[in-house]
XYZ file of C-alpha atoms in Angstrom:
654
model
C -30.277 -10.035 12.648
C -29.398 -12.016 9.791
C -26.874 -10.456 7.927
C -28.278 -9.470 4.593
C -31.098 -8.070 6.543
C -28.900 -5.719 8.695
C -26.751 -4.687 5.772
C -29.996 -3.471 4.042
C -31.403 -1.744 7.202
C -27.806 0.094 7.718
C -27.744 1.318 4.007
C -31.249 2.936 5.006
C -30.011 4.291 7.888
C -27.119 5.784 6.137
C -29.233 7.141 3.247
C -31.400 8.814 5.946
C -28.501 10.369 7.750
C -27.156 12.099 4.528
C -30.827 13.453 3.495
C -31.325 14.886 6.844
C -27.967 16.426 7.303
C -28.590 19.671 7.937
C -25.297 21.141 5.863
C -24.496 20.955 2.246
C -21.477 19.348 1.525
C -18.194 21.457 2.337
C -16.953 23.179 -0.304
C -13.300 22.903 1.192
C -11.336 20.965 3.828
C -12.756 22.440 7.529
C -11.467 22.298 10.595
C -13.894 21.008 12.970
C -14.266 19.443 16.455
C -16.076 16.590 18.410
C -18.806 17.460 20.873
C -16.201 18.076 23.794
C -13.822 19.850 21.837
C -11.384 17.517 19.945
C -9.977 18.808 16.959
C -10.262 17.298 13.071
C -10.510 18.155 9.603
C -13.517 17.427 7.630
C -13.053 16.489 4.164
C -14.164 18.762 1.013
C -17.513 17.281 -0.484
C -18.522 15.293 2.659
C -21.604 16.206 4.790
C -21.420 16.968 8.380
C -24.364 16.329 10.550
C -24.600 15.885 14.720
C -26.764 14.030 16.381
C -26.109 14.394 20.218
C -22.629 14.127 20.858
C -22.177 11.961 17.939
C -20.597 13.813 14.680
C -21.635 12.195 11.719
C -19.351 12.606 8.506
C -21.089 11.366 5.609
C -19.112 11.170 1.997
C -20.882 11.641 -1.482
C -21.559 8.051 -1.624
C -24.536 7.361 1.062
C -23.096 3.912 1.473
C -20.321 5.027 3.978
C -20.053 7.275 6.964
C -17.065 7.432 9.635
C -18.868 8.882 13.141
C -16.752 10.560 15.989
C -18.689 10.073 19.667
C -17.768 11.760 22.781
C -18.658 9.226 25.754
C -18.458 8.617 29.229
C -17.481 4.614 29.933
C -15.806 2.852 32.780
C -12.969 1.156 29.959
C -12.675 1.232 26.360
C -15.121 -1.855 25.707
C -18.157 0.079 27.525
C -17.454 3.422 25.720
C -17.375 1.663 22.123
C -20.793 -0.106 23.185
C -22.075 3.306 24.326
C -21.092 5.043 20.957
C -22.679 2.140 18.949
C -25.751 2.828 21.073
C -25.452 6.431 20.449
C -26.201 6.460 16.810
C -27.505 2.935 15.404
C -30.839 1.135 16.257
C -29.923 -1.589 14.111
C -27.148 -2.534 16.656
C -23.682 -3.097 15.735
C -21.496 -5.576 13.938
C -20.270 -8.994 15.176
C -16.896 -8.047 16.836
C -13.676 -9.791 15.569
C -10.906 -8.721 17.479
C -10.031 -5.893 20.076
C -6.638 -5.036 20.061
C -4.609 -2.157 22.583
C -2.210 -0.196 20.721
C 0.444 2.404 22.169
C -0.731 5.989 23.528
C -0.076 8.466 21.007
C -0.508 11.979 20.201
C -1.882 13.038 23.711
C -4.334 10.123 23.754
C -3.728 8.136 27.413
C -5.356 5.079 25.807
C -5.721 3.692 22.611
C -7.896 0.150 21.667
C -8.724 -0.707 18.307
C -11.895 -3.043 17.055
C -12.338 -5.023 14.101
C -15.654 -5.973 13.163
C -16.632 -9.186 11.352
C -17.653 -8.772 7.724
C -17.800 -11.116 4.543
C -16.674 -10.670 1.195
C -20.243 -10.247 -0.046
C -20.947 -7.278 2.283
C -18.325 -5.518 0.466
C -17.349 -3.596 3.218
C -15.129 -2.621 6.077
C -16.048 -1.836 10.041
C -13.903 -0.831 12.765
C -13.799 1.416 15.824
C -11.437 2.958 17.754
C -11.426 3.974 21.095
C -9.349 6.957 22.399
C -9.138 8.009 26.081
C -7.691 11.256 27.374
C -8.378 11.604 31.396
C -11.958 10.426 31.813
C -13.028 11.418 28.419
C -13.380 8.744 25.653
C -13.444 9.661 21.839
C -14.740 6.781 20.003
C -14.194 6.676 16.075
C -16.579 4.313 14.046
C -15.438 3.732 10.693
C -18.353 2.221 8.781
C -17.628 2.516 4.698
C -17.847 0.337 1.478
C -14.959 -0.984 0.197
C -15.244 0.784 -3.156
C -15.783 4.286 -1.250
C -13.029 3.401 1.427
C -10.509 2.546 -1.383
C -11.261 5.836 -3.514
C -11.348 8.047 -0.368
C -8.428 6.740 1.698
C -6.847 10.390 1.248
C -9.667 12.014 2.558
C -10.048 9.548 6.084
C -6.749 10.060 6.564
C -7.716 13.860 6.807
C -9.868 13.036 9.604
C -7.793 10.876 11.357
C -4.291 12.078 11.020
C -5.457 15.490 12.684
C -8.006 13.755 15.591
C -6.306 14.729 18.402
C -7.302 16.012 22.593
C -8.197 19.207 22.945
C -5.454 21.408 23.389
C -2.570 18.801 22.189
C -0.245 19.054 19.455
C 1.544 16.532 17.701
C 5.435 15.842 18.415
C 7.522 18.463 15.646
C 10.933 18.186 14.611
C 10.675 21.825 13.376
C 13.751 24.054 14.354
C 15.695 20.747 15.772
C 19.254 19.982 14.086
C 19.608 16.681 12.783
C 22.325 14.576 15.007
C 25.212 13.012 13.023
C 24.730 9.308 12.938
C 27.911 8.372 14.551
C 28.888 4.951 16.012
C 27.037 5.335 19.121
C 23.561 6.300 16.970
C 24.395 3.535 14.557
C 24.944 0.900 16.893
C 21.576 1.676 18.377
C 19.783 1.530 15.057
C 21.570 -1.745 14.062
C 20.558 -3.583 17.272
C 17.068 -2.212 16.628
C 16.858 -3.685 12.934
C 18.226 -6.826 14.067
C 15.905 -6.956 17.180
C 12.697 -6.644 14.806
C 14.075 -8.866 12.262
C 14.244 -11.604 14.766
C 10.589 -10.725 16.144
C 8.928 -10.436 13.290
C 10.912 -13.932 11.731
C 12.044 -11.890 8.671
C 14.806 -13.758 7.103
C 17.047 -10.985 5.428
C 17.310 -7.122 5.873
C 19.089 -4.627 4.285
C 19.964 -1.251 5.380
C 22.069 2.041 3.675
C 22.291 5.454 5.388
C 23.867 8.286 3.487
C 24.365 11.402 5.302
C 26.326 14.848 4.177
C 27.660 13.080 1.135
C 28.992 10.092 2.770
C 27.770 6.234 3.212
C 27.419 5.625 6.904
C 25.665 2.345 6.977
C 25.677 -0.455 4.576
C 24.935 -3.721 6.091
C 22.910 -6.820 5.844
C 21.255 -8.765 8.760
C 20.324 -12.573 8.577
C 19.951 -14.450 5.472
C 19.354 -14.426 1.904
C 17.262 -17.575 2.051
C 15.859 -19.626 4.784
C 17.660 -22.709 5.761
C 20.667 -21.631 3.560
C 24.022 -20.207 5.143
C 24.712 -17.118 2.682
C 24.199 -13.847 4.530
C 22.482 -10.527 2.841
C 24.838 -7.753 2.527
C 25.146 -3.990 0.775
C 25.221 -5.839 -2.541
C 22.608 -8.460 -2.006
C 20.023 -7.808 -4.829
C 16.128 -7.490 -3.780
C 13.080 -6.845 -5.766
C 12.330 -2.952 -4.904
C 9.016 -3.383 -6.512
C 7.087 0.027 -6.739
C 10.403 1.957 -5.581
C 10.812 1.692 -9.338
C 8.248 4.448 -10.062
C 10.891 7.054 -8.838
C 13.033 5.646 -10.838
C 10.776 5.499 -14.055
C 9.995 9.459 -13.415
C 13.740 10.063 -13.275
C 14.330 8.537 -16.763
C 11.216 10.906 -17.827
C 12.789 13.793 -16.034
C 15.696 13.225 -18.479
C 13.703 13.597 -21.500
C 12.478 16.613 -20.060
C 15.712 17.915 -19.941
C 16.460 16.880 -23.552
C 13.166 18.654 -24.534
C 11.568 15.655 -26.000
C 8.296 16.677 -23.977
C 7.413 18.328 -20.680
C 5.602 17.771 -17.849
C 2.576 19.194 -19.528
C 2.389 17.708 -22.764
C -0.797 15.949 -23.367
C -0.130 12.192 -23.580
C -2.456 11.812 -26.481
C 0.147 14.154 -28.803
C 2.923 12.192 -28.009
C 1.141 8.890 -27.906
C -2.100 8.939 -30.246
C -3.151 5.383 -29.095
C -3.294 6.250 -25.574
C -6.767 5.547 -24.215
C -8.591 5.091 -21.100
C -12.290 3.859 -20.707
C -13.356 7.419 -20.453
C -12.758 9.954 -23.476
C -12.790 13.199 -21.459
C -9.903 11.935 -18.816
C -7.761 10.417 -21.736
C -7.912 13.776 -22.973
C -6.891 15.607 -19.850
C -4.117 13.489 -18.893
C -0.790 15.192 -19.290
C 2.561 13.592 -18.774
C 2.926 13.932 -14.973
C -0.490 12.764 -14.803
C 0.349 9.446 -15.822
C 2.614 9.052 -12.581
C 0.585 11.233 -9.873
C -2.084 8.910 -8.729
C -4.466 11.647 -9.153
C -6.446 11.177 -12.582
C -9.240 9.194 -10.829
C -8.388 5.847 -12.410
C -8.642 3.125 -9.867
C -6.260 0.600 -8.319
C -6.761 -2.181 -11.056
C -3.989 -4.796 -10.613
C -5.668 -8.311 -11.231
C -5.808 -8.102 -14.796
C -1.623 -8.402 -14.960
C -1.673 -10.566 -11.478
C -3.594 -13.038 -13.031
C -2.764 -13.047 -16.798
C 0.993 -12.139 -16.139
C 2.086 -15.506 -17.545
C 0.829 -14.114 -20.600
C 0.681 -10.285 -21.064
C 3.075 -8.439 -22.728
C 4.218 -4.846 -22.510
C 1.623 -3.628 -25.237
C -1.169 -5.918 -23.286
C -0.581 -3.505 -20.319
C -1.027 -0.650 -22.514
C -4.198 -1.592 -24.353
C -5.683 -2.768 -20.925
C -6.240 0.918 -20.041
C -8.841 1.132 -22.655
C -11.322 -0.820 -20.234
C -10.295 1.273 -17.110
C -13.184 3.617 -15.684
C -12.200 6.528 -13.373
C -14.274 6.307 -10.311
C -13.609 9.849 -8.962
C -13.220 13.203 -10.264
C -10.038 14.179 -12.263
C -7.322 15.511 -9.778
C -9.692 15.230 -6.628
C -8.746 12.212 -5.096
C -5.656 10.037 -4.465
C -6.092 6.673 -6.068
C -3.119 4.610 -6.771
C -2.690 2.920 -10.430
C 0.297 0.716 -11.531
C -1.365 0.352 -15.092
C -1.118 4.339 -15.491
C 2.744 4.242 -13.728
C 3.571 1.379 -16.322
C 2.105 3.543 -19.097
C 4.428 6.369 -18.038
C 7.473 4.397 -18.442
C 6.733 2.677 -21.484
C 5.374 6.079 -23.126
C 9.161 7.371 -22.288
C 10.922 4.443 -24.049
C 8.724 4.609 -26.696
C 9.414 8.525 -26.967
C 13.246 7.588 -26.903
C 13.472 4.590 -28.840
C 10.277 4.350 -31.317
C 11.229 1.575 -33.462
C 11.769 -0.872 -30.816
C 9.173 -2.890 -28.891
C 7.792 -1.045 -26.022
C 9.330 -3.364 -23.143
C 12.637 -3.094 -24.710
C 12.815 0.558 -25.477
C 11.929 1.231 -22.050
C 14.561 -1.081 -20.527
C 17.148 0.403 -22.829
C 15.941 4.030 -22.236
C 16.381 3.272 -18.597
C 19.752 1.374 -18.988
C 21.076 4.533 -20.790
C 19.630 7.423 -18.860
C 19.573 6.128 -15.088
C 21.320 3.150 -14.226
C 24.431 3.689 -16.209
C 24.749 7.448 -15.436
C 24.192 6.748 -11.672
C 26.437 3.691 -11.622
C 23.663 1.394 -10.430
C 25.550 -1.607 -12.125
C 23.745 -3.960 -9.695
C 20.125 -2.721 -10.830
C 18.060 -4.766 -13.437
C 14.799 -5.335 -15.100
C 16.536 -8.947 -16.128
C 15.187 -11.694 -13.703
C 17.767 -14.608 -14.861
C 20.478 -11.979 -14.578
C 18.884 -10.962 -11.101
C 18.441 -14.062 -9.454
C 22.014 -15.195 -9.597
C 24.978 -14.844 -7.217
C 24.354 -12.559 -4.452
C 20.328 -12.467 -4.626
C 17.528 -12.419 -1.742
C 15.028 -15.308 -1.908
C 11.367 -14.203 -1.192
C 9.558 -15.277 1.800
C 5.793 -15.455 3.139
C 3.423 -17.467 6.030
C 1.821 -20.310 5.621
C -1.545 -21.247 7.243
C 0.041 -21.889 10.543
C 1.740 -18.332 10.135
C 5.346 -19.887 9.823
C 7.751 -18.186 7.578
C 8.507 -20.497 4.569
C 10.381 -19.731 1.084
C 7.897 -18.256 -1.170
C 7.047 -19.119 -5.078
C 8.501 -16.527 -7.634
C 5.537 -16.908 -10.145
C 3.133 -13.828 -8.996
C 6.589 -11.487 -8.660
C 6.971 -12.505 -12.472
C 3.576 -11.298 -13.381
C 4.763 -7.295 -13.003
C 7.277 -7.841 -15.810
C 4.445 -6.723 -18.105
C 3.892 -3.630 -16.033
C 7.372 -3.202 -15.128
C 8.011 0.436 -14.950
C 5.679 0.137 -11.908
C 7.299 -2.218 -10.243
C 9.997 -4.928 -11.657
C 13.541 -3.585 -10.757
C 15.917 -5.946 -8.982
C 18.516 -3.478 -6.901
C 21.028 -3.208 -3.946
C 21.485 -1.262 -1.068
C 24.353 0.433 -2.632
C 22.896 1.181 -5.888
C 20.012 2.694 -3.957
C 22.100 4.808 -1.721
C 23.526 6.240 -5.366
C 20.235 7.211 -6.528
C 19.261 8.715 -3.081
C 22.334 10.660 -2.749
C 21.826 12.242 -6.247
C 18.061 13.337 -5.177
C 20.154 15.147 -1.969
C 22.211 16.847 -4.213
C 19.850 18.119 -6.453
C 21.068 16.194 -9.691
C 24.754 16.228 -8.982
C 26.452 12.976 -9.097
C 29.562 11.876 -6.143
C 32.049 13.271 -8.329
C 30.573 16.686 -8.561
C 29.545 16.289 -11.965
C 25.885 17.171 -13.293
C 23.804 14.078 -13.902
C 20.433 15.942 -14.547
C 19.518 20.039 -14.094
C 17.800 20.784 -10.954
C 14.314 21.782 -12.615
C 12.942 18.598 -14.307
C 14.179 16.610 -11.038
C 12.510 19.082 -8.504
C 9.512 18.940 -10.524
C 8.854 15.256 -10.007
C 8.332 16.330 -6.068
C 5.685 18.367 -6.655
C 2.284 17.685 -4.844
C -0.088 16.437 -7.243
C -2.623 15.198 -5.118
C -3.232 14.859 -1.158
C -2.827 11.708 0.929
C -3.801 13.510 4.068
C -3.402 16.786 5.963
C 0.187 16.166 6.395
C 1.244 14.194 2.987
C 0.935 14.488 -0.977
C 1.219 12.233 -4.005
C 4.264 13.715 -6.433
C 5.382 11.473 -9.499
C 6.264 8.251 -7.846
C 7.170 10.122 -4.696
C 5.304 10.707 -1.410
C 5.758 13.858 0.820
C 5.557 13.632 4.065
C 5.294 16.605 7.110
C 3.931 14.695 9.887
C 6.254 15.712 12.343
C 7.010 19.337 10.653
C 10.093 18.126 8.857
C 9.890 17.368 5.212
C 10.426 13.462 4.222
C 10.357 12.423 0.684
C 10.044 8.675 0.488
C 8.288 5.779 -1.335
C 7.418 1.923 -0.945
C 7.631 -1.001 -2.725
C 5.552 -4.566 -1.921
C 5.851 -7.394 -3.888
C 5.431 -11.247 -2.812
C 8.258 -11.588 -0.395
C 10.144 -8.042 -0.829
C 9.206 -5.107 1.237
C 10.993 -1.939 0.996
C 11.600 1.546 1.463
C 13.293 4.797 0.160
C 13.470 8.141 2.254
C 15.264 11.041 2.606
C 15.308 14.524 4.401
C 16.244 17.383 1.951
C 16.800 19.949 4.261
C 19.053 17.842 6.365
C 21.163 15.903 3.677
C 20.384 12.600 4.659
C 18.605 9.587 3.601
C 17.956 5.504 3.935
C 16.886 2.388 2.482
C 15.494 -0.615 4.080
C 15.223 -3.751 1.789
C 13.571 -6.912 3.484
C 12.765 -10.425 1.823
C 9.607 -11.862 3.326
C 6.085 -10.528 3.605
C 6.465 -9.778 7.329
C 9.363 -7.055 6.482
C 6.655 -4.968 5.653
C 6.184 -4.502 9.170
C 9.593 -3.132 9.838
C 9.262 -0.070 7.228
C 7.332 2.298 9.524
C 8.920 1.668 12.703
C 12.920 1.891 10.694
C 11.656 5.213 9.597
C 10.479 6.128 12.968
C 13.497 4.950 15.089
C 15.762 6.632 12.202
C 13.858 9.986 12.880
C 14.249 9.309 16.799
C 17.986 8.824 16.411
C 18.427 11.725 14.248
C 15.937 14.285 16.319
C 16.179 13.023 19.962
C 12.337 12.131 19.181
C 10.272 10.523 21.914
C 11.053 6.454 21.575
C 7.891 5.076 20.139
C 9.649 2.776 17.442
C 9.818 -0.297 19.671
C 6.340 -0.292 20.986
C 4.931 0.735 17.619
C 6.726 -2.571 15.838
C 5.765 -4.818 19.155
C 1.862 -3.672 19.149
C 1.581 -4.271 15.117
C 3.714 -7.684 15.987
C 1.215 -8.720 18.631
C -2.092 -7.600 16.126
C -0.938 -9.789 13.656
C -0.409 -12.855 15.670
C -3.737 -12.030 17.409
C -5.618 -11.983 14.375
C -3.989 -14.689 12.774
C -5.177 -17.185 15.685
C -8.722 -15.755 15.276
C -9.006 -16.335 11.475
C -6.790 -19.421 11.813
C -9.774 -20.913 13.887
C -12.324 -20.443 11.042
C -10.397 -22.003 8.517
C -10.989 -26.018 7.445
C -7.657 -27.349 6.708
C -7.737 -29.159 4.223
C -10.338 -27.948 2.509
C -13.945 -28.795 3.229
C -14.456 -31.965 1.298
C -18.275 -31.383 0.094
C -16.967 -27.915 -0.798
C -14.597 -29.449 -2.835
C -16.343 -31.955 -4.426
C -18.942 -29.239 -5.706
C -16.073 -27.414 -7.598
C -15.647 -27.641 -11.686
C -12.452 -28.482 -13.107
C -11.652 -25.378 -14.906
C -13.172 -21.518 -14.198
C -13.047 -18.836 -16.538
C -13.072 -14.853 -16.751
C -12.988 -12.719 -19.792
C -10.537 -10.317 -17.812
C -8.463 -12.591 -15.439
C -8.434 -15.667 -17.656
C -8.507 -19.231 -16.373
C -8.289 -20.676 -13.204
C -7.736 -24.601 -12.722
C -8.744 -26.885 -9.816
C -6.598 -29.860 -8.901
C -6.294 -32.255 -5.901
C -3.341 -33.486 -4.292
C -4.207 -36.347 -1.903
C -6.415 -34.247 0.451
C -5.338 -31.053 -0.738
C -6.664 -28.839 -3.347
C -4.723 -25.969 -5.743
C -5.795 -23.364 -7.606
C -4.045 -23.037 -10.767
C -4.317 -19.314 -12.157
C -1.797 -19.930 -14.627
C 1.171 -17.671 -13.909
C 0.916 -18.942 -10.303
C -0.888 -21.465 -8.034
C -1.820 -21.716 -4.706
C -2.963 -24.744 -2.240
C -6.639 -23.401 -0.975
C -8.679 -23.674 2.073
C -12.039 -23.264 3.113
C -13.775 -20.563 5.331
C -17.595 -20.903 6.363
C -18.769 -17.009 6.006
C -21.620 -15.519 8.728
C -23.851 -15.160 5.782
C -23.626 -18.468 4.975
C -21.591 -18.870 1.602
C -18.195 -20.407 1.639
C -15.091 -19.089 0.333
C -11.836 -20.928 -0.542
C -8.929 -18.897 0.419
C -5.028 -19.273 -1.260
C -2.530 -19.835 1.593
C 0.418 -21.018 0.050
C 3.291 -18.523 1.025
C 3.412 -15.254 -0.657
C 0.066 -15.753 -2.795
C -2.193 -16.153 0.543
C -4.821 -14.127 1.154
C -6.683 -13.973 -2.368
C -10.474 -14.991 -1.545
C -12.767 -16.902 -4.126
C -16.547 -16.979 -2.828
C -18.439 -19.546 -4.283
C -21.817 -18.367 -6.072
C -23.243 -21.176 -7.886
C -26.706 -20.638 -9.202
C -29.068 -22.131 -11.475
C -27.021 -20.620 -14.312
C -24.270 -23.200 -13.111
C -20.953 -23.216 -11.027
C -19.531 -20.055 -10.393
C -16.318 -18.240 -8.042
C -16.142 -14.584 -7.493
C -13.335 -12.527 -6.360
C -12.752 -8.660 -5.670
C -10.259 -5.906 -5.491
C -11.535 -3.028 -3.653
C -13.565 -1.239 -6.491
C -14.006 -4.323 -8.943
C -15.615 -7.628 -9.025
C -14.728 -10.612 -11.283
C -16.691 -13.477 -11.915
C -15.426 -17.003 -12.622
C -17.739 -19.209 -14.361
C -17.401 -23.020 -15.202
C -15.854 -23.804 -18.315
C -17.678 -26.514 -20.288
């Protein structure tokens, strides 16, 4: 069946399913079960209908669905085929790859299927086959990108409680945390080095505090591939979105000083503050700037593509074009521009006569970095990139680790309260220890009152059944103990910080490679295993992810034309322009084609899509994966790029 005919047929099926559902939209999150009794949570505002042994969950947007089907089958492939047959007369999408994952949470076998969709489909399709005994439960995720992104927290609610009937997830509740002695630290040390090598990450830094003492501050590997300098506890890395928690700490200091409180309307402090929706603008309180709960969606392309010309004021002005796509307070939607506004507002209140960026920098230095003794933490890239600092790395088109250019990382300077800080393990441990000590410093003096500090950890919006987003911090209760954490991601830099308030222990991991993102979850899991004698899952989790990366890359690599298809390149214009994202220039270097966006550029290759279109894909280390679909028509030559909920059309500049 033609791809576009299939999409149209699927849309009709989904609309019909929504109309025919017998139940009204749920008025609250509702514990439910599959046909054979496997429990899960159906989210508020979704409709639940049943067709034989299938449970069909439809969000308010009728373009999407999640289906849970209990089936019999000799193996996972047969079970998935039976599940599709049970719900779809139109047939399933072309299968891209199927990958086995470790058995977990009472499931004895897990296999994940990813289906082929093209950029113009604006859709993600996946199936997960779960076996307990002879019974299979197949979960089908079939959602538009826009709906999937804005309802990610609700999707997590469905899957994070989908367990076999009668099973319970592992719990650390009631256990005493072990002291991380030499033996346990040696095991963690070996795990980090093993995973660093298996994921080909040049450098990693790890820090741990427990009961007020630094029990580990150590580097693994190299600051830069091919050079001898090694990582240590004082090596500077970009900490990216871990900056957000430091920004909200600055705001907490201003709350303590009485400059405002968390419930002060932002427009009373900053009359120029404006979003694309007047009602949302009016409702935003200080705490909402950093809560990911206003309904304003993720919209990063403006500063990622225009960062070479953007200023702090431009970042603030751009908010006026951002429209909410969900109800205020209803859904988790991560917003870097809103987080940037939080920092700039705080800096402006403290230093009203200074330029926004300079005021923020000064406020952070005076209220956060200096008092905490974080003397190696900075927003000054020229200072950060001297002496003991890590170089970013990414993958080339053949999945080989290479040094990455810093161009894309510099674009975040204009939105720096959201993610531009550089820091070290030793500096970040000072911050984590202060959090564990509820505002006291190592010498016993009080840095900040407990109330404004702890209010930053109050849940603002759900991330799933077992987690919430607070103010630049995430709260997780997956194993029935409280974990406070946040991650950070920029080109070639991926990090995480985490602490357990009840057990007076915290940790930091910093990495200098894009594949370092895959170490964060397994590191946290291994840390918890050693603290609580948890099931040994971390190694299998990490290796499963490693295998998935390699297998997925091998399949995708076969679809690429490298160098780019000469006929497709010949049809490109020399320059394109978009009102929001600026210009892109096209140039040739021998048989290579380059796309230059101003702040950064990349070699591009081509891929012929299933719908007959051609895409140019960026492949330079650190900026790989941006897709521009050729969409020439009678009006001229065009390229289209998309994030989860927005489409940007570049037209030929004549």
